PDB file of C-alpha atoms in Angstrom:
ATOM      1  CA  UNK J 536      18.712  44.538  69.225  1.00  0.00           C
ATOM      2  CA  UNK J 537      16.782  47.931  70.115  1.00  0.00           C
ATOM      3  CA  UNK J 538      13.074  48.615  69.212  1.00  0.00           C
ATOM      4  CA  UNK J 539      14.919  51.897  67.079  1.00  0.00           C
ATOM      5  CA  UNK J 540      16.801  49.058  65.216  1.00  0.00           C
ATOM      6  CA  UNK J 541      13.755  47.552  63.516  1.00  0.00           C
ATOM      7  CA  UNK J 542      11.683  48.364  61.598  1.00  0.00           C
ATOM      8  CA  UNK J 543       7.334  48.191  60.987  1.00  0.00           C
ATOM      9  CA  UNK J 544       6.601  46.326  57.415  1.00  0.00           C
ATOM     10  CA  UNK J 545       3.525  46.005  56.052  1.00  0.00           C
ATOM     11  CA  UNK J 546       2.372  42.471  54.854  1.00  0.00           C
ATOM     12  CA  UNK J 547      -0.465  42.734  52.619  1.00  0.00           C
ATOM     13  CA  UNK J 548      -2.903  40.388  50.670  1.00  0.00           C
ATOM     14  CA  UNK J 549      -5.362  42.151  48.201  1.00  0.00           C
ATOM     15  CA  UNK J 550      -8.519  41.283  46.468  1.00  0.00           C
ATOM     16  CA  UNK J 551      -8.664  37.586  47.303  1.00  0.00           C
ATOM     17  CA  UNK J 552     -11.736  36.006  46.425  1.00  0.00           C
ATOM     18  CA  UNK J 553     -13.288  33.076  47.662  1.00  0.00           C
ATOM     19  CA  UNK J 554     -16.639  31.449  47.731  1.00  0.00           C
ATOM     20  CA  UNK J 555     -18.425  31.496  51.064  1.00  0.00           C
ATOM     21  CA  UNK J 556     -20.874  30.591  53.122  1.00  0.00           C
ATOM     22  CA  UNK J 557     -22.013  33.623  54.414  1.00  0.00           C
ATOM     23  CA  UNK J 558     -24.931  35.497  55.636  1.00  0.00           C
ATOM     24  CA  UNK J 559     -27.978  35.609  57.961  1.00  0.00           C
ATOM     25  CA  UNK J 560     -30.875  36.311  55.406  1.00  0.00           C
ATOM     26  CA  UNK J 561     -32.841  33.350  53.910  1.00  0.00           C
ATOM     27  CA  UNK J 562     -31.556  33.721  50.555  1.00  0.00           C
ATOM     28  CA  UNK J 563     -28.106  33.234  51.856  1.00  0.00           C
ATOM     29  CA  UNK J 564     -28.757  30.283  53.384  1.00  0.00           C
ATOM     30  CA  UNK J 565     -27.254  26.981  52.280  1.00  0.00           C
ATOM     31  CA  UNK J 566     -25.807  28.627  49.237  1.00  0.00           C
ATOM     32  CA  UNK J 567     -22.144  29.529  48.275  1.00  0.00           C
ATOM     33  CA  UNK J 568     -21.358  33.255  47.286  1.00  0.00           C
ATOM     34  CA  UNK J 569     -18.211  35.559  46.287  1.00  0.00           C
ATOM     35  CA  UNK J 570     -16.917  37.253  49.311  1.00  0.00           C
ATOM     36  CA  UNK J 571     -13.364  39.820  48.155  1.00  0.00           C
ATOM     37  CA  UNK J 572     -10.704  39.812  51.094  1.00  0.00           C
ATOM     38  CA  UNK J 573      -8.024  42.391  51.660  1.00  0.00           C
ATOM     39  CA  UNK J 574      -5.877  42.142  54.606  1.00  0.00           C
ATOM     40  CA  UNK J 575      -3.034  44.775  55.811  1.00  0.00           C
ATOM     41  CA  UNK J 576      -0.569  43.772  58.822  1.00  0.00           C
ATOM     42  CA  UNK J 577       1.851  46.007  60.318  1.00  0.00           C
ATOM     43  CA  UNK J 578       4.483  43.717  61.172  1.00  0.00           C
ATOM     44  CA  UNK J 579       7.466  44.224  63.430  1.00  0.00           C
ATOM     45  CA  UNK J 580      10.127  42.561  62.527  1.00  0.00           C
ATOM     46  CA  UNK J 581      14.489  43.132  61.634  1.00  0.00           C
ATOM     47  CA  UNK J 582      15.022  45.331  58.676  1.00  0.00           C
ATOM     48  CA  UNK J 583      17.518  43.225  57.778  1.00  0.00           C
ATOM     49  CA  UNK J 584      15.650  39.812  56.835  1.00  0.00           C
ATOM     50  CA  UNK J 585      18.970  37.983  55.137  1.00  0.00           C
ATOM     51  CA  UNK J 586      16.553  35.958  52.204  1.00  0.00           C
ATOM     52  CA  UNK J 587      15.085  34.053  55.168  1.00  0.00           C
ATOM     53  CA  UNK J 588      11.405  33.368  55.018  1.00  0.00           C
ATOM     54  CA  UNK J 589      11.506  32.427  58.840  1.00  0.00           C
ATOM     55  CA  UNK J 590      11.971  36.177  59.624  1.00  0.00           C
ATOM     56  CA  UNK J 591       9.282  37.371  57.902  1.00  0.00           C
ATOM     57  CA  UNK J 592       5.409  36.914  58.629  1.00  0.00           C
ATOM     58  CA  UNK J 593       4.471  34.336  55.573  1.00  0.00           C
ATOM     59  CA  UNK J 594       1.405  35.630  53.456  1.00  0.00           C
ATOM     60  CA  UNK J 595       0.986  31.697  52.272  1.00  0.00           C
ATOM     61  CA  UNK J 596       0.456  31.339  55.685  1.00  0.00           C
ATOM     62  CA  UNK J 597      -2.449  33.963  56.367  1.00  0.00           C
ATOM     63  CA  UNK J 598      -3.817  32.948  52.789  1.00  0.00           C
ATOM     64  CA  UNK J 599      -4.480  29.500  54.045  1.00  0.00           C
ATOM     65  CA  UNK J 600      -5.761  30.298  57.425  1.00  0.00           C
ATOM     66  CA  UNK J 601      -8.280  32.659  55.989  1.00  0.00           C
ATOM     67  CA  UNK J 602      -9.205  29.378  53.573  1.00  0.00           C
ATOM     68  CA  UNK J 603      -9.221  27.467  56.586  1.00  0.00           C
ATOM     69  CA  UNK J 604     -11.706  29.768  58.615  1.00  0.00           C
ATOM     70  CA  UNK J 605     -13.908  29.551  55.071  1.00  0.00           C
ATOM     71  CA  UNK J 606     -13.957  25.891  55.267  1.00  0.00           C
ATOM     72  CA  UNK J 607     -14.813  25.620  58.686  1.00  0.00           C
ATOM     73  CA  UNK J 608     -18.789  26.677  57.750  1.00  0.00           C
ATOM     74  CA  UNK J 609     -21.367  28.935  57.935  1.00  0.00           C
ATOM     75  CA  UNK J 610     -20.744  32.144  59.171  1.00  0.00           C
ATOM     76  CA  UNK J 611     -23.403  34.393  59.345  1.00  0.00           C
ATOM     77  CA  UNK J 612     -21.653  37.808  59.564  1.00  0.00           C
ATOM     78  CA  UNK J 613     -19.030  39.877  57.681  1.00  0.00           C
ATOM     79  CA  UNK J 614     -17.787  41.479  60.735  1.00  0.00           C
ATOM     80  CA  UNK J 615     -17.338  37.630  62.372  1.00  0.00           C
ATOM     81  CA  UNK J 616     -15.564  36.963  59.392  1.00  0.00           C
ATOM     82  CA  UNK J 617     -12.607  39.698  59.725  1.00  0.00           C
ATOM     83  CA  UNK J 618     -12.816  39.635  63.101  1.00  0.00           C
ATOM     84  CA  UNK J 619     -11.758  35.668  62.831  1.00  0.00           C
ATOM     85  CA  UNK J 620      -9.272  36.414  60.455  1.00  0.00           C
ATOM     86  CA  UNK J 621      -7.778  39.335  62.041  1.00  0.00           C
ATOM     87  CA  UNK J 622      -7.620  36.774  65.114  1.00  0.00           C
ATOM     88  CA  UNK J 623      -5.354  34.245  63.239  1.00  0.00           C
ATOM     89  CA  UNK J 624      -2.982  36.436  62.313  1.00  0.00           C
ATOM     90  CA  UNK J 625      -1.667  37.776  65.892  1.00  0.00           C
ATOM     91  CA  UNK J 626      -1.042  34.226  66.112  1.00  0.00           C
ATOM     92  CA  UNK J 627       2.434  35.424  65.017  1.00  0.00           C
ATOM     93  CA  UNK J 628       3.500  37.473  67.940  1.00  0.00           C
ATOM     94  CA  UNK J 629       5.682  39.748  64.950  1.00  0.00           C
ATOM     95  CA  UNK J 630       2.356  41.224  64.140  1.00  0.00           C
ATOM     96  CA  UNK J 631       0.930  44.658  65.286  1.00  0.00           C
ATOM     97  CA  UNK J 632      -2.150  45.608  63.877  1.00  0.00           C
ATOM     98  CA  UNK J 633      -4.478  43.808  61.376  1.00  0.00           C
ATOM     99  CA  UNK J 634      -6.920  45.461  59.495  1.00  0.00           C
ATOM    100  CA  UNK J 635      -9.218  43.117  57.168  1.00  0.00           C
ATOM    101  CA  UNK J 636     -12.436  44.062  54.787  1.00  0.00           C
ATOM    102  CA  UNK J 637     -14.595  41.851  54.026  1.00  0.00           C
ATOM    103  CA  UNK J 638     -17.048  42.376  51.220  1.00  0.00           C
ATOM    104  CA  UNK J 639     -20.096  40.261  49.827  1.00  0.00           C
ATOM    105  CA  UNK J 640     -19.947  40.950  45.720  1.00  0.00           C
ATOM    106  CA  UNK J 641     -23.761  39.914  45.430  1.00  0.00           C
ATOM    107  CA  UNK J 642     -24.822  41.582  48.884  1.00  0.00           C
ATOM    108  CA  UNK J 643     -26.881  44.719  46.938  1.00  0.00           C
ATOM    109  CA  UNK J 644     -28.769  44.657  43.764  1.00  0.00           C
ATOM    110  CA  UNK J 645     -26.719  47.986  41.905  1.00  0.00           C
ATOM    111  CA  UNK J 646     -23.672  47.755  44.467  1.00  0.00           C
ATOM    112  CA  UNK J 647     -20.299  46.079  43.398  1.00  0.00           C
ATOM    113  CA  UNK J 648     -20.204  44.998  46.961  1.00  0.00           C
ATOM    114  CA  UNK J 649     -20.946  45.875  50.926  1.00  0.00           C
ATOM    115  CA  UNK J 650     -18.952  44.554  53.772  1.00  0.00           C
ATOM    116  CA  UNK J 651     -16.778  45.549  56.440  1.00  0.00           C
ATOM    117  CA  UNK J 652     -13.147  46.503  57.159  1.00  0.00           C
ATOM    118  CA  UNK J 653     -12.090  46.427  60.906  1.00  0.00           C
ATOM    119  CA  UNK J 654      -8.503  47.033  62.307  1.00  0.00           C
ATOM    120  CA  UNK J 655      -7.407  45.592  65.398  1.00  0.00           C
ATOM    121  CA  UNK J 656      -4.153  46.298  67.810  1.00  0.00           C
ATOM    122  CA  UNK J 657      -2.509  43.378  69.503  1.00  0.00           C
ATOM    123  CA  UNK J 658      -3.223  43.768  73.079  1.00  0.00           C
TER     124      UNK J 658
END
């Protein structure tokens, strides 16, 4: 089949929120806060997908991994965070481009959040 034959879908999980272990400030420290996730991937893949969860790129799949990365400890930055995540998902060679935000929901007295959204190309 010919690039022209497929198609570029977008795979997307939005708003997930998780408690964390995040941050470089003393505060942050040894505590457990809200952290919001939103992940877009432009995916190649057939248009035609015949029911089959094999030919798609699994959002269970990057839901877990992000969990995974979460459980794995103490990260100090946001931007290591996404970067991370946006890492685990070209482990599927169907996927393009990753963009992730990461946002603390306690990070700024006033603020309903501050983080960082990166977007990264598959080499």
């Amino acid at each position: 089949m010919t690039i022209a034959a497929r198609g570029i879908r977008h795979v997307f999980i939005r708003n997930l929120e998780l408690l964390a272990h995040i941050g470089i400030y003393g505060h942050e420290q040894g505590k457990l806060q809200p952290v919001r996730i939103n992940v877009d991937l432009a995916v190649e893949d057939m248009i035609e997908v015949a029911d089959d969860l094999t030919k798609v790129v699994d959002y269970a799949t990057i839901e877990a991994a992000i969990r995974a990365i979460i459980a794995g400890g103490h990260i100090k930055l946001a931007e290591t965070l996404a970067e991370r995540i946006a890492a685990t998902c070209f482990a599927d060679p169907r996927v393009m481009t990753a963009r992730v935000r990461v946002e603390k929901l306690h990070a700024l007295p006033g603020a309903e959040s501050a983080g960082v959204e990166i977007e990264r190309r598959r080499p």
